[in-house]
PDB file of C-alpha atoms and ligand atoms in Angstrom:
ATOM      1  CA  MET A 403      62.658 102.092 131.080  1.00 75.00           C
ATOM      2  CA  SER A 404      63.057 104.437 134.067  1.00 92.00           C
ATOM      3  CA  GLN A 405      65.767 107.068 134.017  1.00 93.00           C
ATOM      4  CA  LEU A 406      67.692 105.234 136.715  1.00 94.00           C
ATOM      5  CA  THR A 407      67.542 101.915 134.864  1.00 95.00           C
ATOM      6  CA  GLN A 408      68.746 103.638 131.739  1.00 94.00           C
ATOM      7  CA  ALA A 409      71.619 105.323 133.621  1.00 95.00           C
ATOM      8  CA  ILE A 410      72.662 101.965 135.057  1.00 95.00           C
ATOM      9  CA  SER A 411      72.650 100.247 131.702  1.00 95.00           C
ATOM     10  CA  GLU A 412      74.725 103.084 130.264  1.00 95.00           C
ATOM     11  CA  VAL A 413      77.301 102.644 133.035  1.00 95.00           C
ATOM     12  CA  GLN A 414      77.325  98.893 132.417  1.00 95.00           C
ATOM     13  CA  GLU A 415      77.926  99.488 128.745  1.00 95.00           C
ATOM     14  CA  ARG A 416      80.828 101.825 129.499  1.00 95.00           C
ATOM     15  CA  LEU A 417      82.317  99.322 131.951  1.00 95.00           C
ATOM     16  CA  GLY A 418      82.070  96.679 129.272  1.00 95.00           C
ATOM     17  CA  SER A 419      83.981  98.741 126.752  1.00 94.00           C
ATOM     18  CA  LEU A 420      86.589  99.686 129.385  1.00 94.00           C
ATOM     19  CA  GLN A 421      87.112  95.995 130.089  1.00 95.00           C
ATOM     20  CA  ASP A 422      87.546  95.347 126.372  1.00 95.00           C
ATOM     21  CA  GLU A 423      90.073  98.167 126.225  1.00 93.00           C
ATOM     22  CA  ILE A 424      91.983  96.732 129.216  1.00 95.00           C
ATOM     23  CA  GLU A 425      92.079  93.310 127.565  1.00 95.00           C
ATOM     24  CA  ARG A 426      93.330  94.873 124.354  1.00 93.00           C
ATOM     25  CA  LEU A 427      96.058  96.787 126.216  1.00 93.00           C
ATOM     26  CA  LYS A 428      97.098  93.647 128.088  1.00 94.00           C
ATOM     27  CA  ARG A 429      97.532  91.787 124.816  1.00 93.00           C
ATOM     28  CA  TYR A 430      99.453  94.744 123.395  1.00 92.00           C
ATOM     29  CA  VAL A 431     101.824  94.798 126.394  1.00 92.00           C
ATOM     30  CA  GLU A 432     102.341  91.043 126.073  1.00 92.00           C
ATOM     31  CA  ALA A 433     103.135  91.403 122.387  1.00 91.00           C
ATOM     32  CA  LEU A 434     105.584  94.242 123.143  1.00 90.00           C
ATOM     33  CA  GLU A 435     107.305  92.212 125.843  1.00 91.00           C
ATOM     34  CA  GLU A 436     107.672  89.257 123.477  1.00 91.00           C
ATOM     35  CA  GLU A 437     109.001  91.539 120.762  1.00 87.00           C
ATOM     36  CA  ASN A 438     111.473  93.039 123.221  1.00 88.00           C
ATOM     37  CA  ILE A 439     112.820  89.614 124.135  1.00 90.00           C
ATOM     38  CA  ARG A 440     112.988  88.624 120.484  1.00 88.00           C
ATOM     39  CA  LEU A 441     114.838  91.820 119.542  1.00 84.00           C
ATOM     40  CA  LYS A 442     117.327  91.375 122.375  1.00 83.00           C
ATOM     41  CA  ARG A 443     117.995  87.859 121.130  1.00 84.00           C
ATOM     42  CA  GLU A 444     118.304  89.098 117.559  1.00 80.00           C
ATOM     43  CA  LEU A 445     120.715  91.792 118.668  1.00 74.00           C
ATOM     44  CA  CYS A 446     122.944  89.169 120.281  1.00 75.00           C
ATOM     45  CA  ALA A 447     123.075  87.256 117.006  1.00 77.00           C
ATOM     46  CA  VAL A 448     124.265  90.324 115.086  1.00 70.00           C
ATOM     47  CA  PRO A 449     128.047  90.682 114.680  1.00 78.00           C
ATOM     48  CA  GLU A 450     129.467  93.125 117.204  1.00 74.00           C
ATOM     49  CA  GLN A 451     130.433  95.814 114.689  1.00 72.00           C
ATOM     50  CA  GLU A 452     126.813  95.993 113.534  1.00 78.00           C
ATOM     51  CA  THR A 453     125.282  96.267 116.993  1.00 77.00           C
ATOM     52  CA  ASN A 454     125.668 100.049 117.226  1.00 81.00           C
ATOM     53  CA  ARG A 455     124.160 100.540 113.791  1.00 82.00           C
ATOM     54  CA  VAL A 456     121.161  98.372 114.710  1.00 80.00           C
ATOM     55  CA  ILE A 457     120.662 100.267 117.984  1.00 81.00           C
ATOM     56  CA  ALA A 458     120.799 103.572 116.099  1.00 83.00           C
ATOM     57  CA  ASN A 459     118.261 102.234 113.581  1.00 84.00           C
ATOM     58  CA  ALA A 460     115.946 101.142 116.399  1.00 83.00           C
ATOM     59  CA  GLU A 461     116.132 104.673 117.857  1.00 82.00           C
ATOM     60  CA  ARG A 462     115.356 106.232 114.482  1.00 81.00           C
ATOM     61  CA  LEU A 463     112.461 103.817 113.978  1.00 82.00           C
ATOM     62  CA  GLN A 464     110.840 104.867 117.247  1.00 81.00           C
ATOM     63  CA  GLY A 465     110.326 108.357 115.893  1.00 76.00           C
ATOM     64  CA  VAL A 466     108.674 107.218 112.667  1.00 82.00           C
ATOM     65  CA  GLY A 467     104.938 106.496 112.486  1.00 84.00           C
ATOM     66  CA  ARG A 468     103.637 103.215 111.101  1.00 83.00           C
ATOM     67  CA  GLU A 469     102.028 104.926 108.115  1.00 86.00           C
ATOM     68  CA  ASN A 470     105.334 106.491 107.150  1.00 89.00           C
ATOM     69  CA  LEU A 471     107.127 103.162 107.548  1.00 89.00           C
ATOM     70  CA  MET A 472     104.605 101.508 105.217  1.00 90.00           C
ATOM     71  CA  LYS A 473     105.094 104.319 102.719  1.00 91.00           C
ATOM     72  CA  LEU A 474     108.875 104.082 102.954  1.00 90.00           C
ATOM     73  CA  TYR A 475     108.728 100.324 102.418  1.00 92.00           C
ATOM     74  CA  ARG A 476     106.403 100.698  99.420  1.00 92.00           C
ATOM     75  CA  GLU A 477     108.816 103.249  97.980  1.00 93.00           C
ATOM     76  CA  GLY A 478     111.554 100.618  98.143  1.00 94.00           C
ATOM     77  CA  PHE A 479     113.442 101.210 101.395  1.00 92.00           C
ATOM     78  CA  HIS A 480     114.112  98.973 104.350  1.00 92.00           C
ATOM     79  CA  VAL A 481     112.197  99.787 107.521  1.00 90.00           C
ATOM     80  CA  CYS A 482     113.665  96.932 109.576  1.00 88.00           C
ATOM     81  CA  HIS A 483     116.197  97.352 112.384  1.00 84.00           C
ATOM     82  CA  LEU A 484     118.924  95.668 110.391  1.00 84.00           C
ATOM     83  CA  HIS A 485     118.942  97.820 107.242  1.00 87.00           C
ATOM     84  CA  PHE A 486     116.742 100.834 108.013  1.00 87.00           C
ATOM     85  CA  GLY A 487     116.751 103.436 105.244  1.00 89.00           C
ATOM     86  CA  GLN A 488     118.777 101.391 102.763  1.00 90.00           C
ATOM     87  CA  PRO A 489     117.290 100.616  99.327  1.00 93.00           C
ATOM     88  CA  LEU A 490     115.517  97.257  99.021  1.00 92.00           C
ATOM     89  CA  GLU A 491     117.631  95.330  96.587  1.00 86.00           C
ATOM     90  CA  ASP A 492     115.337  92.377  95.919  1.00 80.00           C
ATOM     91  CA  GLY A 493     112.182  94.447  96.312  1.00 78.00           C
ATOM     92  CA  ASP A 494     111.318  92.533  99.451  1.00 86.00           C
ATOM     93  CA  CYS A 495     112.703  91.909 102.936  1.00 90.00           C
ATOM     94  CA  LEU A 496     111.493  89.310 105.428  1.00 88.00           C
ATOM     95  CA  PHE A 497     112.618  91.412 108.390  1.00 88.00           C
ATOM     96  CA  CYS A 498     110.740  94.453 107.115  1.00 90.00           C
ATOM     97  CA  ARG A 499     107.603  92.420 106.471  1.00 89.00           C
ATOM     98  CA  ALA A 500     107.741  90.843 109.916  1.00 87.00           C
ATOM     99  CA  PHE A 501     108.264  94.276 111.421  1.00 85.00           C
ATOM    100  CA  LEU A 502     105.305  95.815 109.563  1.00 87.00           C
ATOM    101  CA  ARG A 503     103.039  92.846 110.315  1.00 84.00           C
ATOM    102  CA  ARG A 504     103.806  93.092 114.000  1.00 73.00           C
ATOM    103  CA  ASP A 505     101.461  95.959 114.864  1.00 57.00           C
TER     104      ASP A 505
HETATM  105 ZN1   ZN B1236     114.526  95.150 105.740  1.00 81.76          ZN
END
């Protein structure tokens, strides 16, 4: 293979992986948009006095990495928007699991 042919195939390879990355990001953005809509809907279903608490939880959650959330959940604490930081009473929470599965 000539040097030029090799250079071209390298560029093609890089373009290919960039396209994959763009597709991945597009799907990620779509998932985030869906989640945003879902959360807005969920927030509307929460009684008014709890809305501020849920918003505060969502803000706290943004600063916590996924690994730490997993760890927190395994240690027996909620990581969902509704009960963030509170002890898991039944050892399990559907909201937390949905939240952790999401990423
Ligand atoms: Zn929970």
